[in-house]
Amino acid sequence: DQQVKQNSPSLSVQEGRISILNCDYTNSMFDYFLWYKKYPAEGPTFLISISSIKDKNEDGRFTVFLNKSAKHLSLHIVPSQPGDSAVYFCAASETGNTPLVFGKGTRLSVIA
Amino acid sequence: DAGVIQSPRHEVTEMGQEVTLRCKPISGHNSLFWYRQTMMRGLELLIYFNNNVPIDDSGMPEDRFSAKMPNASFSTLKIQPSEPRDSAVYFCASRAGTSSETQYFGPGTRLLVL
């Protein structure tokens, strides 16, 4: 049973427009959420995170929104750039020294 | 810092052979994770260690898989005997502390079992 779900396997966006990647989770014990970005032949790299005490965290062009009641988070990239083309993984964890649980990923293609 | 180091980067082997994947975590990190990535299942956690001690190996698919962490700077994931369905990319990751710390991934080992 998947605890973290990314229902869109792929997304195409034009350069300069907004990219919105979505993620849903089922475990109400999750209180820390992250997005990782992965290029081909490389390991995933950390992008941005949010704690459950917040509903928004922003870092430059990247903003993560958390809706705890809906158990939903999203990553907004504005403006999208061709270099953002990658696979984006949503991940979540509980408090303490617990492992991250990952979604299956969404492949973002930013078209010039 | 060199980051998480994995070797080999690519491995091609025949069914039935033993495969050993290696990982050197970032110095000072006390948690180490082994993941497997496939198209069907995405990034699956296989096993993780805290302070060199295996905490949860429920993700290890079968007894053919085993992992060790003899010291804070080295871990191995062994598959014996290997099967074609084990073909995947295997990632090692390490983390300095608790869940709120960033987890850093290695570049992965791409395994192909013929």
PDB file of C-alpha atoms in Angstrom:
ATOM      1  CA  ASP A   1       0.000   0.000   0.000  1.00  0.00           C
ATOM      2  CA  GLN A   2       1.507   3.295  -1.122  1.00  0.00           C
ATOM      3  CA  GLN A   3       1.700   5.859   1.649  1.00  0.00           C
ATOM      4  CA  VAL A   4       2.957   8.601  -0.666  1.00  0.00           C
ATOM      5  CA  LYS A   5       1.349   8.945  -4.072  1.00  0.00           C
ATOM      6  CA  GLN A   6       2.273  11.006  -7.083  1.00  0.00           C
ATOM      7  CA  ASN A   7      -0.561  10.359  -9.475  1.00  0.00           C
ATOM      8  CA  SER A   8       0.905  12.138 -12.484  1.00  0.00           C
ATOM      9  CA  PRO A   9       3.787  10.160 -13.989  1.00  0.00           C
ATOM     10  CA  SER A  10       4.689  13.045 -16.290  1.00  0.00           C
ATOM     11  CA  LEU A  11       4.082  16.739 -16.884  1.00  0.00           C
ATOM     12  CA  SER A  12       5.023  19.052 -19.749  1.00  0.00           C
ATOM     13  CA  VAL A  13       5.230  22.807 -19.272  1.00  0.00           C
ATOM     14  CA  GLN A  14       6.392  25.661 -21.458  1.00  0.00           C
ATOM     15  CA  GLU A  15       9.442  27.620 -20.417  1.00  0.00           C
ATOM     16  CA  GLY A  16       8.500  30.620 -18.307  1.00  0.00           C
ATOM     17  CA  ARG A  17       5.181  29.170 -17.146  1.00  0.00           C
ATOM     18  CA  ILE A  18       4.367  27.660 -13.773  1.00  0.00           C
ATOM     19  CA  SER A  19       4.941  23.961 -13.063  1.00  0.00           C
ATOM     20  CA  ILE A  20       2.749  22.392 -10.387  1.00  0.00           C
ATOM     21  CA  LEU A  21       3.607  18.937  -9.121  1.00  0.00           C
ATOM     22  CA  ASN A  22       1.232  17.208  -6.752  1.00  0.00           C
ATOM     23  CA  CYS A  23       1.601  14.634  -4.011  1.00  0.00           C
ATOM     24  CA  ASP A  24      -0.868  12.918  -1.684  1.00  0.00           C
ATOM     25  CA  TYR A  25      -0.151  10.933   1.448  1.00  0.00           C
ATOM     26  CA  THR A  26      -2.165   8.611   3.639  1.00  0.00           C
ATOM     27  CA  ASN A  27      -0.174   8.358   6.864  1.00  0.00           C
ATOM     28  CA  SER A  28      -1.383  11.005   9.323  1.00  0.00           C
ATOM     29  CA  MET A  29       1.795  10.511  11.366  1.00  0.00           C
ATOM     30  CA  PHE A  30       3.911  12.103   8.656  1.00  0.00           C
ATOM     31  CA  ASP A  31       5.077  15.513   9.803  1.00  0.00           C
ATOM     32  CA  TYR A  32       7.978  16.333   7.531  1.00  0.00           C
ATOM     33  CA  PHE A  33       7.781  16.517   3.769  1.00  0.00           C
ATOM     34  CA  LEU A  34      10.431  16.921   1.108  1.00  0.00           C
ATOM     35  CA  TRP A  35      10.891  17.185  -2.619  1.00  0.00           C
ATOM     36  CA  TYR A  36      13.855  15.636  -4.360  1.00  0.00           C
ATOM     37  CA  LYS A  37      14.942  16.190  -7.928  1.00  0.00           C
ATOM     38  CA  LYS A  38      16.651  13.539 -10.025  1.00  0.00           C
ATOM     39  CA  TYR A  39      18.551  13.851 -13.281  1.00  0.00           C
ATOM     40  CA  PRO A  40      19.361  10.752 -15.370  1.00  0.00           C
ATOM     41  CA  ALA A  41      22.344   8.725 -14.138  1.00  0.00           C
ATOM     42  CA  GLU A  42      22.501  10.709 -10.898  1.00  0.00           C
ATOM     43  CA  GLY A  43      21.162  10.197  -7.403  1.00  0.00           C
ATOM     44  CA  PRO A  44      18.199  12.241  -6.150  1.00  0.00           C
ATOM     45  CA  THR A  45      19.154  15.633  -4.718  1.00  0.00           C
ATOM     46  CA  PHE A  46      17.274  17.517  -2.040  1.00  0.00           C
ATOM     47  CA  LEU A  47      15.252  20.461  -3.309  1.00  0.00           C
ATOM     48  CA  ILE A  48      12.977  21.843  -0.609  1.00  0.00           C
ATOM     49  CA  SER A  49      11.183  20.707   2.533  1.00  0.00           C
ATOM     50  CA  ILE A  50       8.322  21.692   4.803  1.00  0.00           C
ATOM     51  CA  SER A  51       7.402  20.836   8.349  1.00  0.00           C
ATOM     52  CA  SER A  52       3.811  20.096   9.292  1.00  0.00           C
ATOM     53  CA  ILE A  53       3.661  23.239  11.439  1.00  0.00           C
ATOM     54  CA  LYS A  54       3.803  25.304   8.269  1.00  0.00           C
ATOM     55  CA  ASP A  55       1.624  25.470   5.194  1.00  0.00           C
ATOM     56  CA  LYS A  56       4.099  27.118   2.848  1.00  0.00           C
ATOM     57  CA  ASN A  57       7.836  27.246   2.327  1.00  0.00           C
ATOM     58  CA  GLU A  58       9.554  29.209  -0.382  1.00  0.00           C
ATOM     59  CA  ASP A  59      13.068  29.053  -1.789  1.00  0.00           C
ATOM     60  CA  GLY A  60      13.664  31.159  -4.847  1.00  0.00           C
ATOM     61  CA  ARG A  61      11.623  29.816  -7.747  1.00  0.00           C
ATOM     62  CA  PHE A  62      10.431  26.846  -5.693  1.00  0.00           C
ATOM     63  CA  THR A  63       7.501  26.890  -3.281  1.00  0.00           C
ATOM     64  CA  VAL A  64       6.010  23.938  -1.446  1.00  0.00           C
ATOM     65  CA  PHE A  65       2.444  24.096  -0.137  1.00  0.00           C
ATOM     66  CA  LEU A  66       1.056  21.736   2.485  1.00  0.00           C
ATOM     67  CA  ASN A  67      -2.633  21.074   3.114  1.00  0.00           C
ATOM     68  CA  LYS A  68      -2.738  18.785   6.137  1.00  0.00           C
ATOM     69  CA  SER A  69      -6.488  18.364   6.203  1.00  0.00           C
ATOM     70  CA  ALA A  70      -6.418  17.100   2.636  1.00  0.00           C
ATOM     71  CA  LYS A  71      -3.126  15.233   3.139  1.00  0.00           C
ATOM     72  CA  HIS A  72      -1.825  16.949   0.048  1.00  0.00           C
ATOM     73  CA  LEU A  73       1.262  18.857  -0.886  1.00  0.00           C
ATOM     74  CA  SER A  74       2.368  20.530  -4.050  1.00  0.00           C
ATOM     75  CA  LEU A  75       5.539  21.957  -5.514  1.00  0.00           C
ATOM     76  CA  HIS A  76       5.331  25.116  -7.593  1.00  0.00           C
ATOM     77  CA  ILE A  77       8.158  26.157  -9.883  1.00  0.00           C
ATOM     78  CA  VAL A  78       7.911  29.696 -11.234  1.00  0.00           C
ATOM     79  CA  PRO A  79       9.153  30.469 -13.795  1.00  0.00           C
ATOM     80  CA  SER A  80       9.969  27.044 -15.187  1.00  0.00           C
ATOM     81  CA  GLN A  81      13.284  26.664 -16.976  1.00  0.00           C
ATOM     82  CA  PRO A  82      14.575  23.924 -19.316  1.00  0.00           C
ATOM     83  CA  GLY A  83      17.130  22.954 -16.651  1.00  0.00           C
ATOM     84  CA  ASP A  84      14.234  22.029 -14.368  1.00  0.00           C
ATOM     85  CA  SER A  85      13.472  19.048 -16.593  1.00  0.00           C
ATOM     86  CA  ALA A  86      13.967  16.069 -14.293  1.00  0.00           C
ATOM     87  CA  VAL A  87      12.080  13.524 -12.220  1.00  0.00           C
ATOM     88  CA  TYR A  88      10.671  14.985  -9.008  1.00  0.00           C
ATOM     89  CA  PHE A  89      10.081  12.754  -5.997  1.00  0.00           C
ATOM     90  CA  CYS A  90       7.850  13.644  -3.096  1.00  0.00           C
ATOM     91  CA  ALA A  91       8.914  12.143   0.254  1.00  0.00           C
ATOM     92  CA  ALA A  92       7.587  12.134   3.797  1.00  0.00           C
ATOM     93  CA  SER A  93       8.675  10.999   7.229  1.00  0.00           C
ATOM     94  CA  GLU A  94       7.558  10.840  10.827  1.00  0.00           C
ATOM     95  CA  THR A  95       9.314  12.591  13.703  1.00  0.00           C
ATOM     96  CA  GLY A  96      12.464  11.001  14.991  1.00  0.00           C
ATOM     97  CA  ASN A  97      15.029   8.918  13.240  1.00  0.00           C
ATOM     98  CA  THR A  98      12.784   7.300  10.662  1.00  0.00           C
ATOM     99  CA  PRO A  99      13.351   6.721   6.962  1.00  0.00           C
ATOM    100  CA  LEU A 100      11.828   8.753   4.171  1.00  0.00           C
ATOM    101  CA  VAL A 101       8.937   7.236   2.228  1.00  0.00           C
ATOM    102  CA  PHE A 102       9.019   8.218  -1.422  1.00  0.00           C
ATOM    103  CA  GLY A 103       6.401   8.551  -4.122  1.00  0.00           C
ATOM    104  CA  LYS A 104       7.042   7.060  -7.551  1.00  0.00           C
ATOM    105  CA  GLY A 105       8.033  10.369  -9.060  1.00  0.00           C
ATOM    106  CA  THR A 106       6.775  12.778 -11.718  1.00  0.00           C
ATOM    107  CA  ARG A 107       8.826  13.443 -14.830  1.00  0.00           C
ATOM    108  CA  LEU A 108       8.768  17.163 -15.633  1.00  0.00           C
ATOM    109  CA  SER A 109       9.651  18.334 -19.111  1.00  0.00           C
ATOM    110  CA  VAL A 110      10.091  22.073 -19.604  1.00  0.00           C
ATOM    111  CA  ILE A 111       9.855  22.928 -23.266  1.00  0.00           C
ATOM    112  CA  ALA A 112      11.735  25.923 -24.620  1.00  0.00           C
TER     113      ALA A 112
ATOM    114  CA  ASP B   1      33.116  16.621   1.117  1.00  0.00           C
ATOM    115  CA  ALA B   2      33.009  13.932  -1.563  1.00  0.00           C
ATOM    116  CA  GLY B   3      29.404  13.052  -0.859  1.00  0.00           C
ATOM    117  CA  VAL B   4      28.064   9.510  -0.695  1.00  0.00           C
ATOM    118  CA  ILE B   5      30.261   7.193  -2.740  1.00  0.00           C
ATOM    119  CA  GLN B   6      28.960   4.047  -4.372  1.00  0.00           C
ATOM    120  CA  SER B   7      30.760   1.351  -6.311  1.00  0.00           C
ATOM    121  CA  PRO B   8      30.573  -0.029  -8.849  1.00  0.00           C
ATOM    122  CA  ARG B   9      28.551   2.456 -10.902  1.00  0.00           C
ATOM    123  CA  HIS B  10      27.508  -0.276 -13.323  1.00  0.00           C
ATOM    124  CA  GLU B  11      27.386  -4.029 -12.898  1.00  0.00           C
ATOM    125  CA  VAL B  12      26.434  -6.636 -15.469  1.00  0.00           C
ATOM    126  CA  THR B  13      26.304 -10.209 -14.270  1.00  0.00           C
ATOM    127  CA  GLU B  14      24.743 -13.526 -15.088  1.00  0.00           C
ATOM    128  CA  MET B  15      21.873 -15.083 -13.239  1.00  0.00           C
ATOM    129  CA  GLY B  16      23.078 -17.078 -10.257  1.00  0.00           C
ATOM    130  CA  GLN B  17      26.167 -15.008  -9.617  1.00  0.00           C
ATOM    131  CA  GLU B  18      26.848 -13.140  -6.403  1.00  0.00           C
ATOM    132  CA  VAL B  19      26.701  -9.354  -6.568  1.00  0.00           C
ATOM    133  CA  THR B  20      28.149  -6.989  -3.961  1.00  0.00           C
ATOM    134  CA  LEU B  21      27.344  -3.297  -3.969  1.00  0.00           C
ATOM    135  CA  ARG B  22      29.377  -0.918  -1.845  1.00  0.00           C
ATOM    136  CA  CYS B  23      28.674   2.391  -0.151  1.00  0.00           C
ATOM    137  CA  LYS B  24      30.719   4.945   1.742  1.00  0.00           C
ATOM    138  CA  PRO B  25      28.458   7.438   3.558  1.00  0.00           C
ATOM    139  CA  ILE B  26      29.315  11.056   4.238  1.00  0.00           C
ATOM    140  CA  SER B  27      31.693  11.316   7.169  1.00  0.00           C
ATOM    141  CA  GLY B  28      29.871  12.046  10.404  1.00  0.00           C
ATOM    142  CA  HIS B  29      26.518  10.790   9.197  1.00  0.00           C
ATOM    143  CA  ASN B  30      24.987   8.202  11.505  1.00  0.00           C
ATOM    144  CA  SER B  31      22.146   6.845   9.384  1.00  0.00           C
ATOM    145  CA  LEU B  32      22.547   4.890   6.161  1.00  0.00           C
ATOM    146  CA  PHE B  33      19.829   3.766   3.770  1.00  0.00           C
ATOM    147  CA  TRP B  34      19.728   1.352   0.829  1.00  0.00           C
ATOM    148  CA  TYR B  35      17.066   1.964  -1.837  1.00  0.00           C
ATOM    149  CA  ARG B  36      16.148   0.243  -5.065  1.00  0.00           C
ATOM    150  CA  GLN B  37      14.600   2.123  -7.977  1.00  0.00           C
ATOM    151  CA  THR B  38      12.492   0.408 -10.614  1.00  0.00           C
ATOM    152  CA  MET B  39       9.957   1.725 -13.096  1.00  0.00           C
ATOM    153  CA  MET B  40       7.140  -0.217 -11.492  1.00  0.00           C
ATOM    154  CA  ARG B  41       7.794   0.501  -7.832  1.00  0.00           C
ATOM    155  CA  GLY B  42       9.752   3.753  -7.814  1.00  0.00           C
ATOM    156  CA  LEU B  43      12.187   4.259  -4.918  1.00  0.00           C
ATOM    157  CA  GLU B  44      11.819   1.437  -2.411  1.00  0.00           C
ATOM    158  CA  LEU B  45      13.608   1.395   0.929  1.00  0.00           C
ATOM    159  CA  LEU B  46      15.373  -1.930   1.374  1.00  0.00           C
ATOM    160  CA  ILE B  47      17.093  -1.493   4.747  1.00  0.00           C
ATOM    161  CA  TYR B  48      18.453   1.226   6.985  1.00  0.00           C
ATOM    162  CA  PHE B  49      21.067   1.464   9.696  1.00  0.00           C
ATOM    163  CA  ASN B  50      21.417   3.833  12.644  1.00  0.00           C
ATOM    164  CA  ASN B  51      24.891   3.967  14.179  1.00  0.00           C
ATOM    165  CA  ASN B  52      25.865   0.865  12.163  1.00  0.00           C
ATOM    166  CA  VAL B  53      22.969  -1.172  13.552  1.00  0.00           C
ATOM    167  CA  PRO B  54      20.288  -2.483  11.150  1.00  0.00           C
ATOM    168  CA  ILE B  55      16.969  -1.014  12.256  1.00  0.00           C
ATOM    169  CA  ASP B  56      14.467  -2.145   9.653  1.00  0.00           C
ATOM    170  CA  ASP B  57      15.095  -4.667   6.903  1.00  0.00           C
ATOM    171  CA  SER B  58      11.453  -5.318   6.080  1.00  0.00           C
ATOM    172  CA  GLY B  59      12.005  -3.921   2.600  1.00  0.00           C
ATOM    173  CA  MET B  60      14.581  -6.540   1.688  1.00  0.00           C
ATOM    174  CA  PRO B  61      12.751  -8.583  -0.940  1.00  0.00           C
ATOM    175  CA  GLU B  62      14.095 -12.038  -0.154  1.00  0.00           C
ATOM    176  CA  ASP B  63      16.707 -13.956   1.777  1.00  0.00           C
ATOM    177  CA  ARG B  64      18.911 -13.621  -1.266  1.00  0.00           C
ATOM    178  CA  PHE B  65      19.497 -10.024  -0.187  1.00  0.00           C
ATOM    179  CA  SER B  66      21.700  -9.134   2.760  1.00  0.00           C
ATOM    180  CA  ALA B  67      23.308  -5.922   3.988  1.00  0.00           C
ATOM    181  CA  LYS B  68      26.072  -5.163   6.437  1.00  0.00           C
ATOM    182  CA  MET B  69      27.610  -2.088   7.976  1.00  0.00           C
ATOM    183  CA  PRO B  70      30.799  -3.179   9.720  1.00  0.00           C
ATOM    184  CA  ASN B  71      31.787   0.392  10.574  1.00  0.00           C
ATOM    185  CA  ALA B  72      30.584   3.967  10.243  1.00  0.00           C
ATOM    186  CA  SER B  73      32.278   4.485   6.886  1.00  0.00           C
ATOM    187  CA  PHE B  74      31.281   1.411   4.896  1.00  0.00           C
ATOM    188  CA  SER B  75      28.265  -0.676   3.972  1.00  0.00           C
ATOM    189  CA  THR B  76      27.600  -3.493   1.535  1.00  0.00           C
ATOM    190  CA  LEU B  77      24.470  -4.855  -0.091  1.00  0.00           C
ATOM    191  CA  LYS B  78      24.845  -8.407  -1.341  1.00  0.00           C
ATOM    192  CA  ILE B  79      22.595 -10.404  -3.630  1.00  0.00           C
ATOM    193  CA  GLN B  80      23.259 -14.118  -3.776  1.00  0.00           C
ATOM    194  CA  PRO B  81      22.242 -15.685  -6.078  1.00  0.00           C
ATOM    195  CA  SER B  82      21.211 -12.864  -8.390  1.00  0.00           C
ATOM    196  CA  GLU B  83      18.165 -13.111 -10.667  1.00  0.00           C
ATOM    197  CA  PRO B  84      17.087 -11.066 -13.710  1.00  0.00           C
ATOM    198  CA  ARG B  85      14.279  -9.433 -11.696  1.00  0.00           C
ATOM    199  CA  ASP B  86      16.931  -7.887  -9.431  1.00  0.00           C
ATOM    200  CA  SER B  87      17.931  -5.610 -12.313  1.00  0.00           C
ATOM    201  CA  ALA B  88      17.460  -2.041 -11.073  1.00  0.00           C
ATOM    202  CA  VAL B  89      19.343   1.004  -9.856  1.00  0.00           C
ATOM    203  CA  TYR B  90      20.431   0.680  -6.243  1.00  0.00           C
ATOM    204  CA  PHE B  91      20.995   3.854  -4.247  1.00  0.00           C
ATOM    205  CA  CYS B  92      22.721   4.385  -0.952  1.00  0.00           C
ATOM    206  CA  ALA B  93      21.922   7.472   1.117  1.00  0.00           C
ATOM    207  CA  SER B  94      23.140   8.874   4.411  1.00  0.00           C
ATOM    208  CA  ARG B  95      21.860  11.382   6.934  1.00  0.00           C
ATOM    209  CA  ALA B  96      23.420  13.217   9.857  1.00  0.00           C
ATOM    210  CA  GLY B  97      20.660  12.876  12.415  1.00  0.00           C
ATOM    211  CA  THR B  98      16.913  12.715  12.679  1.00  0.00           C
ATOM    212  CA  SER B  99      14.216  12.841  10.044  1.00  0.00           C
ATOM    213  CA  SER B 100      14.395  16.627   9.749  1.00  0.00           C
ATOM    214  CA  GLU B 101      17.952  16.433   8.495  1.00  0.00           C
ATOM    215  CA  THR B 102      18.639  16.275   4.784  1.00  0.00           C
ATOM    216  CA  GLN B 103      19.243  12.828   3.344  1.00  0.00           C
ATOM    217  CA  TYR B 104      22.010  12.698   0.737  1.00  0.00           C
ATOM    218  CA  PHE B 105      22.066  10.124  -2.033  1.00  0.00           C
ATOM    219  CA  GLY B 106      24.935   8.505  -3.854  1.00  0.00           C
ATOM    220  CA  PRO B 107      25.006   8.297  -7.665  1.00  0.00           C
ATOM    221  CA  GLY B 108      23.618   4.753  -7.652  1.00  0.00           C
ATOM    222  CA  THR B 109      24.709   1.383  -9.012  1.00  0.00           C
ATOM    223  CA  ARG B 110      22.937   0.247 -12.170  1.00  0.00           C
ATOM    224  CA  LEU B 111      22.647  -3.528 -11.978  1.00  0.00           C
ATOM    225  CA  LEU B 112      21.771  -5.742 -14.916  1.00  0.00           C
ATOM    226  CA  VAL B 113      21.353  -9.453 -14.322  1.00  0.00           C
ATOM    227  CA  LEU B 114      21.240 -11.461 -17.537  1.00  0.00           C
TER     228      LEU B 114
END
